[in-house]
Coordinates of C-alpha atoms (C1' of nucleotides) in Angstrom, one line a residue:
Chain A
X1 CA -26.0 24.1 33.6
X2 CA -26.5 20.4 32.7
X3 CA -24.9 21.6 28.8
X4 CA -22.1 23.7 29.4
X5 CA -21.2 20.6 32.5
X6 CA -21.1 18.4 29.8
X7 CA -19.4 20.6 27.5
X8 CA -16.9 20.9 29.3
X9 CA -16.1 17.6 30.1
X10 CA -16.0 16.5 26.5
X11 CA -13.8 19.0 26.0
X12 CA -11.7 17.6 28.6
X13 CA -11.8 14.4 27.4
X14 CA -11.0 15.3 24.0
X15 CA -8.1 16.8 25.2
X16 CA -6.7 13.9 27.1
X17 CA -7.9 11.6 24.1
X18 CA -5.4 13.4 21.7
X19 CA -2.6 13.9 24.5
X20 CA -3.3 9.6 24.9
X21 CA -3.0 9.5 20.5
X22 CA 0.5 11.5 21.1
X23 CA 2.0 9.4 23.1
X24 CA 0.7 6.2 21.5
X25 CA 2.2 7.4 18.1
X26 CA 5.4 8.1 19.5
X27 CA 5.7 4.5 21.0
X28 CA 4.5 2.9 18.0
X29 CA 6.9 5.0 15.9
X30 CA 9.7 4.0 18.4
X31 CA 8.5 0.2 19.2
X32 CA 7.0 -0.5 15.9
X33 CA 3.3 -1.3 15.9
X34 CA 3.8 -4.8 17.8
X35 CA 3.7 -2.1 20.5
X36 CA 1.9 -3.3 23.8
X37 CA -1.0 -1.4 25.7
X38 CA 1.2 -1.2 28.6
X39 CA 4.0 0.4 27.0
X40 CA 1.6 2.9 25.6
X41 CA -0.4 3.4 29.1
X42 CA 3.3 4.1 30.3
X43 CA 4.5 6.4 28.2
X44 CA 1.3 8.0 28.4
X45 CA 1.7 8.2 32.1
X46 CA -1.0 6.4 32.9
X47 CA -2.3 2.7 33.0
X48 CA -4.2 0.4 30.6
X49 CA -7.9 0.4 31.9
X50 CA -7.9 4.2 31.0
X51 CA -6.9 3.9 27.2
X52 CA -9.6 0.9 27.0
X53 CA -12.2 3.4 28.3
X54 CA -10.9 5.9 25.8
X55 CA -10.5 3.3 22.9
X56 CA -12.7 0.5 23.3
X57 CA -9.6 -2.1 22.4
X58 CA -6.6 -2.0 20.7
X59 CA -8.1 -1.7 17.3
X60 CA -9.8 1.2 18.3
X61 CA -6.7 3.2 19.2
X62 CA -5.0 1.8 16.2
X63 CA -7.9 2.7 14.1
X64 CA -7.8 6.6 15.5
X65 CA -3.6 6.8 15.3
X66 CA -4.1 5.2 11.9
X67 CA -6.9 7.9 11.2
X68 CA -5.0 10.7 12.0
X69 CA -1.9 9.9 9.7
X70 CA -4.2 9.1 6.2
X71 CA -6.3 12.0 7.1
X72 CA -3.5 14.4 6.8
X73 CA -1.9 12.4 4.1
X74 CA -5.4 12.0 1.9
X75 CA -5.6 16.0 2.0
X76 CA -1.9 16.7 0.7
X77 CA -2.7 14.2 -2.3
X78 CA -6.2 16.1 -2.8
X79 CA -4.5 19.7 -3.4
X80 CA -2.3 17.3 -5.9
X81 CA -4.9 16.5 -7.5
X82 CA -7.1 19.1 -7.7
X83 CA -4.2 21.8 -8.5
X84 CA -4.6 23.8 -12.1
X85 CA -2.4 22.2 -14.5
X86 CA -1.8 19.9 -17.5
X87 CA -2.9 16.2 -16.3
X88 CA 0.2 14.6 -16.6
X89 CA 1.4 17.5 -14.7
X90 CA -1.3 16.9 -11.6
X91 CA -0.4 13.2 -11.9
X92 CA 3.6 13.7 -11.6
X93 CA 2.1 15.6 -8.8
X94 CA 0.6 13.6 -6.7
X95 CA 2.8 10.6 -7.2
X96 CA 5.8 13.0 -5.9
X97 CA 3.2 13.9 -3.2
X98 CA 2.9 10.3 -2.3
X99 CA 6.3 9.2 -2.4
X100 CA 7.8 12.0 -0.7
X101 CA 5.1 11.3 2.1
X102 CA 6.4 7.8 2.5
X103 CA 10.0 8.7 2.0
X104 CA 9.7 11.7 4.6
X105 CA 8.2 9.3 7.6
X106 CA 8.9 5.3 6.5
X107 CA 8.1 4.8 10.5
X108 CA 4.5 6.4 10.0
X109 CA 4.1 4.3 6.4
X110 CA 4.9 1.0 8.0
X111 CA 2.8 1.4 10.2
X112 CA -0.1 2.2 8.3
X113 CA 1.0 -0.6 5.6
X114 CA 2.8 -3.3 6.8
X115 CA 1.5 -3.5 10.6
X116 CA 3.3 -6.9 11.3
X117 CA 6.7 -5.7 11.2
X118 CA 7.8 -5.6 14.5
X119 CA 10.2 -3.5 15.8
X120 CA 12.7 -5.3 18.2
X121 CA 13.4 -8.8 16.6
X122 CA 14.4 -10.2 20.1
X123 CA 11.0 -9.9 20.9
X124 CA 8.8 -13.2 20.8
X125 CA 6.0 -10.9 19.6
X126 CA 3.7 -11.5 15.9
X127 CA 5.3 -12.1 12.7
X128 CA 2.0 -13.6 11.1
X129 CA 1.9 -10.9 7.9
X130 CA 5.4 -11.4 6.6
X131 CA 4.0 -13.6 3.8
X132 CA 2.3 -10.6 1.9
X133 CA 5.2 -9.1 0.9
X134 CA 7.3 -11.7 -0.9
X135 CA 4.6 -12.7 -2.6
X136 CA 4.2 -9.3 -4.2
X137 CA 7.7 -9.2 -4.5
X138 CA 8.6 -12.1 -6.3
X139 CA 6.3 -11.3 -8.7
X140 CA 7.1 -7.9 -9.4
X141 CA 10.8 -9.3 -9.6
X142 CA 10.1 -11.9 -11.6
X143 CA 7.9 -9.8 -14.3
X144 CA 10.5 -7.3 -14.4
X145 CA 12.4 -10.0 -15.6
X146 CA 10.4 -11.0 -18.5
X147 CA 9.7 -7.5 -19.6
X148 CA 13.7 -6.4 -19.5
X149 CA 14.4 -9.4 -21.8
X150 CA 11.5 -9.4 -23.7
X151 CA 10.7 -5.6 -24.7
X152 CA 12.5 -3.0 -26.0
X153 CA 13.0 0.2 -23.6
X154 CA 15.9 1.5 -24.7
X155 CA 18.3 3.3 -22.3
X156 CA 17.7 2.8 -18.2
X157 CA 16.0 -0.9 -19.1
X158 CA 16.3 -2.4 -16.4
X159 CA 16.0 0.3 -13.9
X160 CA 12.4 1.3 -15.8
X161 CA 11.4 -2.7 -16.1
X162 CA 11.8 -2.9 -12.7
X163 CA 9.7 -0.1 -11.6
X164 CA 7.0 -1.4 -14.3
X165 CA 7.3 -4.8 -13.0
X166 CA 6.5 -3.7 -9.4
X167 CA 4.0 -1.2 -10.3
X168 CA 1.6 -3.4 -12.7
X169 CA 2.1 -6.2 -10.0
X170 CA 0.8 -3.4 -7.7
X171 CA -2.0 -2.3 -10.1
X172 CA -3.0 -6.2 -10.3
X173 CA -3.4 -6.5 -7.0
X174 CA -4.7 -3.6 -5.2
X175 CA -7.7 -4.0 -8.5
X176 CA -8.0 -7.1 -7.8
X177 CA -8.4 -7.4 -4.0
X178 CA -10.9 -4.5 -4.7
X179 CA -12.6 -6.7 -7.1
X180 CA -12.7 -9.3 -4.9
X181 CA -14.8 -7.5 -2.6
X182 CA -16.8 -5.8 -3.8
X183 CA -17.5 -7.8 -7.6
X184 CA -18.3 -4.5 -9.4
X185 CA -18.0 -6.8 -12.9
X186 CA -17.3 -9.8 -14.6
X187 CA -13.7 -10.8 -14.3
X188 CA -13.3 -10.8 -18.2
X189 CA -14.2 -6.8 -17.6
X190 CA -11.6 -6.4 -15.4
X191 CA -8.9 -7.9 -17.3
X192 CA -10.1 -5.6 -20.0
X193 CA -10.2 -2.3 -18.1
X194 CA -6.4 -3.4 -16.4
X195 CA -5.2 -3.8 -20.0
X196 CA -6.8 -1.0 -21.5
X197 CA -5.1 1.3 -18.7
X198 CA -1.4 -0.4 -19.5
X199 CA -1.8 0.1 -23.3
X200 CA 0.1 3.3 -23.6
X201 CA 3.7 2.9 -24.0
X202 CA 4.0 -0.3 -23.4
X203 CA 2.1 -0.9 -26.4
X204 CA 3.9 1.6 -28.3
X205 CA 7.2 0.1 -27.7
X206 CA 8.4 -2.5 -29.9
X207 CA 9.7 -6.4 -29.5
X208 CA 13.3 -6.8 -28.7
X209 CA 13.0 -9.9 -30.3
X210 CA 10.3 -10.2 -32.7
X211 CA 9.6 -7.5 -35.6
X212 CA 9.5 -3.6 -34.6
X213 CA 5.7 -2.6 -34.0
X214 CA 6.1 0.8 -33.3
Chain B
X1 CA 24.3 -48.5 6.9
X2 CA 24.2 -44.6 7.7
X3 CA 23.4 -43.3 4.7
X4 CA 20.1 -45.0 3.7
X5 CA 19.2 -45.2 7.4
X6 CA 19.3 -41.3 7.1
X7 CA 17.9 -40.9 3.9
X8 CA 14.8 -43.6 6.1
X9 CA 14.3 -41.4 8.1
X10 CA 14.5 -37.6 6.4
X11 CA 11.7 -39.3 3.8
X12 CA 10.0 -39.9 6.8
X13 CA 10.1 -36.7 8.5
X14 CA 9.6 -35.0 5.0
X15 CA 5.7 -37.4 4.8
X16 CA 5.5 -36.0 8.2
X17 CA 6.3 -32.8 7.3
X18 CA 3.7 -32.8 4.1
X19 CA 1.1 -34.2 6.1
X20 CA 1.4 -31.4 8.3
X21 CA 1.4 -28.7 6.1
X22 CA -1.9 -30.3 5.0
X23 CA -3.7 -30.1 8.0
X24 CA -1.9 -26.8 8.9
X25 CA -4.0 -25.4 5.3
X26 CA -7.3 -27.1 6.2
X27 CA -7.0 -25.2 9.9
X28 CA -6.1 -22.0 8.8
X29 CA -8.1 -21.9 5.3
X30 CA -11.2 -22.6 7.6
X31 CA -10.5 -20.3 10.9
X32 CA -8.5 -17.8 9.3
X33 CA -4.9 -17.0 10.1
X34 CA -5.7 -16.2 13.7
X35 CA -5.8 -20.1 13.7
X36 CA -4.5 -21.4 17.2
X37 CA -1.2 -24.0 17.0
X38 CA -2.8 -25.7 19.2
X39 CA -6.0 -25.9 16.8
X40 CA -3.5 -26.9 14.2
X41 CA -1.7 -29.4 16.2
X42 CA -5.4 -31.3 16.9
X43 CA -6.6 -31.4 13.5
X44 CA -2.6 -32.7 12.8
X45 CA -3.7 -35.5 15.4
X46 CA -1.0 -34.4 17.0
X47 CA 0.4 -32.1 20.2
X48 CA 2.3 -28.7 20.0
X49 CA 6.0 -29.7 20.5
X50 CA 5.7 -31.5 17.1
X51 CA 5.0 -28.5 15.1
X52 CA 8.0 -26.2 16.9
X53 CA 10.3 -29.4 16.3
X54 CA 9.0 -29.1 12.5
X55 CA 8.8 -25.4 12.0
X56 CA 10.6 -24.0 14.6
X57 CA 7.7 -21.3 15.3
X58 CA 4.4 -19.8 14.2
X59 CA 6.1 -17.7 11.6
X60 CA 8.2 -20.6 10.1
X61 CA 5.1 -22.9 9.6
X62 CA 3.3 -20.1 7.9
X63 CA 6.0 -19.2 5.3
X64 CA 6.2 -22.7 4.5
X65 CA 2.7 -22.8 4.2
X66 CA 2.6 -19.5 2.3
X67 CA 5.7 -21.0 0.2
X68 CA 3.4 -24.1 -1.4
X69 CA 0.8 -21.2 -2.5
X70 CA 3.0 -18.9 -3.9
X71 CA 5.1 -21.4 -6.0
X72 CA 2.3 -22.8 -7.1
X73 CA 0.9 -19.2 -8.0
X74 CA 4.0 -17.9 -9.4
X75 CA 4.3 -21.2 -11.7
X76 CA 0.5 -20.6 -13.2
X77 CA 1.7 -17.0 -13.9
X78 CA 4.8 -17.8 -15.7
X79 CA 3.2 -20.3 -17.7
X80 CA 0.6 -17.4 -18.6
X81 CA 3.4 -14.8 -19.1
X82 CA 5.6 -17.3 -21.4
X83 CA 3.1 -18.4 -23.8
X84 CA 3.8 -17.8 -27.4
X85 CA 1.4 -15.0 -28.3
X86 CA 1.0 -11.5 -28.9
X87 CA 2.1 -9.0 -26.2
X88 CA -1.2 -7.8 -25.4
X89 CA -3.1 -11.3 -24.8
X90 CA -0.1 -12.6 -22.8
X91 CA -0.4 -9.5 -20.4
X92 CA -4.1 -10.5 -20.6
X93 CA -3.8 -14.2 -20.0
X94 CA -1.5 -13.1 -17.3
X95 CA -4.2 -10.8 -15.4
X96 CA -6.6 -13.6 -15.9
X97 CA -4.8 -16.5 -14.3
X98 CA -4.3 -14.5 -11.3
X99 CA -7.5 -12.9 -10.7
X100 CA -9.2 -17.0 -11.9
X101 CA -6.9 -18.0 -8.8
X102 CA -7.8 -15.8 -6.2
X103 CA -10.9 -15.8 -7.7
X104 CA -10.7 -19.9 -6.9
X105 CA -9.4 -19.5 -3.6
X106 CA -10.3 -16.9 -2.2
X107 CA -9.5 -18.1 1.6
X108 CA -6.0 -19.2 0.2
X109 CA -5.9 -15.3 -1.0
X110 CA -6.8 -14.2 2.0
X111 CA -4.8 -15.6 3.9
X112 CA -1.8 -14.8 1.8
X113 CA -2.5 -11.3 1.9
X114 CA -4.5 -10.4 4.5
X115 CA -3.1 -12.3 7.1
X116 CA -4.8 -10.3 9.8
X117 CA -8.6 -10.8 9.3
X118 CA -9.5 -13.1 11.7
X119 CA -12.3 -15.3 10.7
X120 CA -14.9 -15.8 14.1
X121 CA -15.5 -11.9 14.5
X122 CA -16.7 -13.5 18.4
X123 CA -13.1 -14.6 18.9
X124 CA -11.1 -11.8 20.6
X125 CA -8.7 -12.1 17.6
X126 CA -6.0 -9.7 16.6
X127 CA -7.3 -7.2 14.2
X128 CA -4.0 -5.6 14.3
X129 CA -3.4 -4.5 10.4
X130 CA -6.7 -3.4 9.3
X131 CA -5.2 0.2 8.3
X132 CA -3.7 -0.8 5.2
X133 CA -6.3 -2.1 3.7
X134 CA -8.7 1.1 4.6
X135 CA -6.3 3.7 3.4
X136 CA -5.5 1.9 -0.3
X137 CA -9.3 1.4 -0.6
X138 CA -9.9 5.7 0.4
X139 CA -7.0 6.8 -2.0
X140 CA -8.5 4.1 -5.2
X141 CA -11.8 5.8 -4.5
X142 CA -10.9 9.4 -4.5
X143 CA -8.8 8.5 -7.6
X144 CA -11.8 7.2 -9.5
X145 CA -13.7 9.9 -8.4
X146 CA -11.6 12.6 -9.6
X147 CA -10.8 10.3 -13.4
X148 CA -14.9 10.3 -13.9
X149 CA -15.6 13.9 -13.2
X150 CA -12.3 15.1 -15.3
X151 CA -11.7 12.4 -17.5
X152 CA -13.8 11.1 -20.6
X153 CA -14.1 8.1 -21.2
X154 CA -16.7 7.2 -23.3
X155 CA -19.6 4.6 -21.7
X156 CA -19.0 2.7 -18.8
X157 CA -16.9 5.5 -17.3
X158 CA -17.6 5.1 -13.8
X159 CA -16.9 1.4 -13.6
X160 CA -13.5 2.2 -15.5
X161 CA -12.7 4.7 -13.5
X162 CA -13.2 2.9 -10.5
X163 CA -10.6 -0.3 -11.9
X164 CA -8.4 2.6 -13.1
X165 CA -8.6 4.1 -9.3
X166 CA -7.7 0.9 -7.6
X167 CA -5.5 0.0 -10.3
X168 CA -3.1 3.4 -10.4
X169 CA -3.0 3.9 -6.5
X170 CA -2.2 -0.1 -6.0
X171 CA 0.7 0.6 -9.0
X172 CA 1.9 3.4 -6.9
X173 CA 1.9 1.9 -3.2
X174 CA 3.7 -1.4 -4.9
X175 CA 6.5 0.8 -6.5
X176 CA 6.5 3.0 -3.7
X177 CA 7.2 -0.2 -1.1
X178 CA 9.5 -1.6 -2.7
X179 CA 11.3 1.7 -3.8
X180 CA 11.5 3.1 -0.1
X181 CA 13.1 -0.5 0.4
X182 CA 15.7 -0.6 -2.0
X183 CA 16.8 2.8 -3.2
X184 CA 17.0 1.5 -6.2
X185 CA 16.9 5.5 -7.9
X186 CA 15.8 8.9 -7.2
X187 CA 12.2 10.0 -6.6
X188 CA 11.9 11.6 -9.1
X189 CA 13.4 9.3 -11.5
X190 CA 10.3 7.0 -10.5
X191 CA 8.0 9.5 -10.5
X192 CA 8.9 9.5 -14.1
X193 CA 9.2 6.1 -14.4
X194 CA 5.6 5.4 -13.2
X195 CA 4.5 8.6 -14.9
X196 CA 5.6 7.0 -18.5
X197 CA 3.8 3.6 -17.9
X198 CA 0.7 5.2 -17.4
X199 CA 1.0 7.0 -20.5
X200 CA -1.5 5.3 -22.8
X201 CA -5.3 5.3 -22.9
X202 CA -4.8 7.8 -20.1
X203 CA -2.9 10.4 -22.5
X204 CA -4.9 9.6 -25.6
X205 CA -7.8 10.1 -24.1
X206 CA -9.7 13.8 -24.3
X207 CA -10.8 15.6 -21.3
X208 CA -14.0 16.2 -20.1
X209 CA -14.1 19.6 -19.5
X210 CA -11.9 21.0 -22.1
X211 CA -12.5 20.4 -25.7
X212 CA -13.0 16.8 -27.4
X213 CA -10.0 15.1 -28.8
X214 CA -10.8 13.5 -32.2
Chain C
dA1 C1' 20.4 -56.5 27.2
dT2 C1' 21.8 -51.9 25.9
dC3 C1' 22.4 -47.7 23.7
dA4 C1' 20.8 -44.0 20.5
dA5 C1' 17.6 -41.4 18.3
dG6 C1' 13.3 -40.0 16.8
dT7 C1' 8.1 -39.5 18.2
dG8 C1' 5.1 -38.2 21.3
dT9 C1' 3.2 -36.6 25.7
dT10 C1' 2.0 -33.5 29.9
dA11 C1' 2.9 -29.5 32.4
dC12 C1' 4.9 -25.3 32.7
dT13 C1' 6.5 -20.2 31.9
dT14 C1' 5.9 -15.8 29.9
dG15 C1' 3.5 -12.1 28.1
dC16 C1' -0.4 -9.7 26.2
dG17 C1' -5.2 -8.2 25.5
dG18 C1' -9.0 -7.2 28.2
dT19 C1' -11.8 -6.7 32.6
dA20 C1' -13.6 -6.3 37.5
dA21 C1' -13.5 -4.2 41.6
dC22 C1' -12.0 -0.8 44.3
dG23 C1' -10.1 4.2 45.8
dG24 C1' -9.8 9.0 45.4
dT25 C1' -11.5 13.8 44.0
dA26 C1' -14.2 17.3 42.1
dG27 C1' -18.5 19.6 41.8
dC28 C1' -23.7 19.9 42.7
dC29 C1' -27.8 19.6 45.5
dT30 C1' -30.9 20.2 49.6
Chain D
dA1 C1' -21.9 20.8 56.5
dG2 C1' -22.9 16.3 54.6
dG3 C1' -24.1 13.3 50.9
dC4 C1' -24.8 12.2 45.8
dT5 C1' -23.0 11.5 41.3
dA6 C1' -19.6 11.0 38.0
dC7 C1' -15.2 10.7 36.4
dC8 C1' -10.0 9.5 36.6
dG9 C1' -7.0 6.4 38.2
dT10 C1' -5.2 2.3 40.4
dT11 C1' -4.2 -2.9 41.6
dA12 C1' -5.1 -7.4 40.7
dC13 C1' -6.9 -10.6 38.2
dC14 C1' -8.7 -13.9 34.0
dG15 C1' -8.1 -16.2 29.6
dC16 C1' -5.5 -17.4 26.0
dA17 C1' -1.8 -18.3 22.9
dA18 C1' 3.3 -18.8 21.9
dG19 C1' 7.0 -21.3 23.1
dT20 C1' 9.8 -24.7 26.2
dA21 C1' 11.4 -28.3 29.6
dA22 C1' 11.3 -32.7 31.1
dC23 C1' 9.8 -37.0 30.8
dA24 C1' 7.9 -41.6 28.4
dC25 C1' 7.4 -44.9 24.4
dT26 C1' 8.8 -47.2 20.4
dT27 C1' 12.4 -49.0 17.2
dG28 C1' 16.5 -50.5 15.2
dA29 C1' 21.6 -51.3 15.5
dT30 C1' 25.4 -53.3 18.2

DNA sequence: ATCAAGTGTTACTTGCGGTAACGGTAGCCT
DNA sequence: AGGCTACCGTTACCGCAAGTAACACTTGAT
């Protein structure tokens, strides 16, 4: 029959499609993702034309690998999530679940977020994309900075201002490239929301140098 | 004499070097960072040799083009974080003068940190990099979701919940990058870390579901 | 005049993404 | 059988961009 022909030719091709996403991760786990189509046709066993039939290009085979690794990783922080306990609890959670994902498989994570690494630094191949990061860095350093010397924390400072410097640096950014595209509100309403959600103990903690708020 | 013939001609090349930088931002601030050194090079008035004898390569003309942003940038912010005012409007005025910039410049932003959207979708372009962006965009979503369905917070929930969604999952990718980076503590001591700064509004407020908290 | 050094050019190499055109091989039809 | 279709696979190529080698022109110092 014309059906179960065609079934079973998808199925086929399904099958080669995800032996084709095998090999590809493991060269772009090896290689990094400045990974060529060749070197993933070869360890594939097979030549280019085929994975550009399968793919379309190489953002289409990058878009499946990178599908395959958030899928899997979007479900472990959903049963964080969702799991019956206190909410700080669920949020400890899921942050463990996130960081632990990250710190389990750094190869997998660069790839998904930092694509422009390259692997081998002999190669001539793209380094456009390394500008991203010290941006956010310098100003996660550089706001850790004012909040060690400016706010009280107590014990572990400088370890905590730190994190907090990175983290609301984070926070600004991921809301505001968000914001950016999609202009959900004014900016003035974003500010708000962002400062409304830092208000807790950073509020509650009080000026090293000015009086004691508590 | 040497000296002042040297100092001749290092002013010189340092014009040069300005004026290239200039036309290197008009290029790649109109055709996106997929921009061609040979499209840079023409509007420069100039041929490719010059840039590599300026720059070195591709990667060294854009970090010091992404070098004149971010200072400038970083300068606007520390003015903002420095001024002599309560806490909670300098964190405010802080969040403002860097969403008003990208808000400005949004091809300088762009460029900054996206450096792989191309901007002619005809042009074969590298679209190499455009996981990231997907999977912090799915993970602020399902965030927000899962805040307005269990959280209460009052009127406007759902647009607060979306910042909050964004916001919290970009806190957590920023600490977690740099953290995977630098070892800088345990997991779990940043689990806590990040755990503690999110501790305000978030705790104070009542949950949905369960009963009403004052 | 000559030498040195910087500015600029043309013309090339290398390597990658992507494609066209061709060669096998399996099953189905009459 | 023989022929048709459809898929898997190949080699060989195009276009394009990064980066380089080698050569030519000004300019000022000696």
């Amino acid at each position: 029959m014309d059906t179960t022909q065609r079934t079973d030719q998808q199925r086929s091709a399904d099958r080669r499609r995800r032996e084709l996403l095998e090999a590809a991760d493991r060269v772009v786990l090896r290689d990094g993702p400045g990974a060529s189509m060749n070197a993933i046709a070869a360890e594939a066993g097979i030549t280019k034309p085929i994975l550009y039939r399968h793919f379309g290009d190489k953002g289409g085979l990058y878009a499946a690998l990178a599908k395959r690794h958030t899928d899997a990783l979007l479900e472990a922080l959903r049963a964080a999530l969702d799991a019956p306990a206190e909410r700080r609890e669920r949020v400890e959670a899921t942050l463990d679940t996130y960081l632990a994902a990250i710190e389990a498989r750094p190869q997998v994570y660069r790839f998904l977020m930092h694509p422009s690494d390259g692997a081998s630094p002999g190669d001539p191949g793209f380094d456009v994309g390394k500008h991203s990061a010290p941006l956010l860095r310098r100003m996660g350093e550089e706001l850790a900075e004012v909040i060690e010397e400016r706010v009280d924390l107590g014990p572990d400072s400088q370890q905590l201002a730190r994190v907090w410097g990175h983290g609301i640096v984070g926070m600004m950014h991921a809301a505001g490239d968000w914001w950016l595209g999609e202009r959900p509100c004014s900016r003035a309403e974003l500010v708000r929301a962002l400062a409304d959600l830092l208000w807790g103990r950073l509020a509650a903690a009080g000026d090293k140098l000015g009086g004691p708020s508590f």
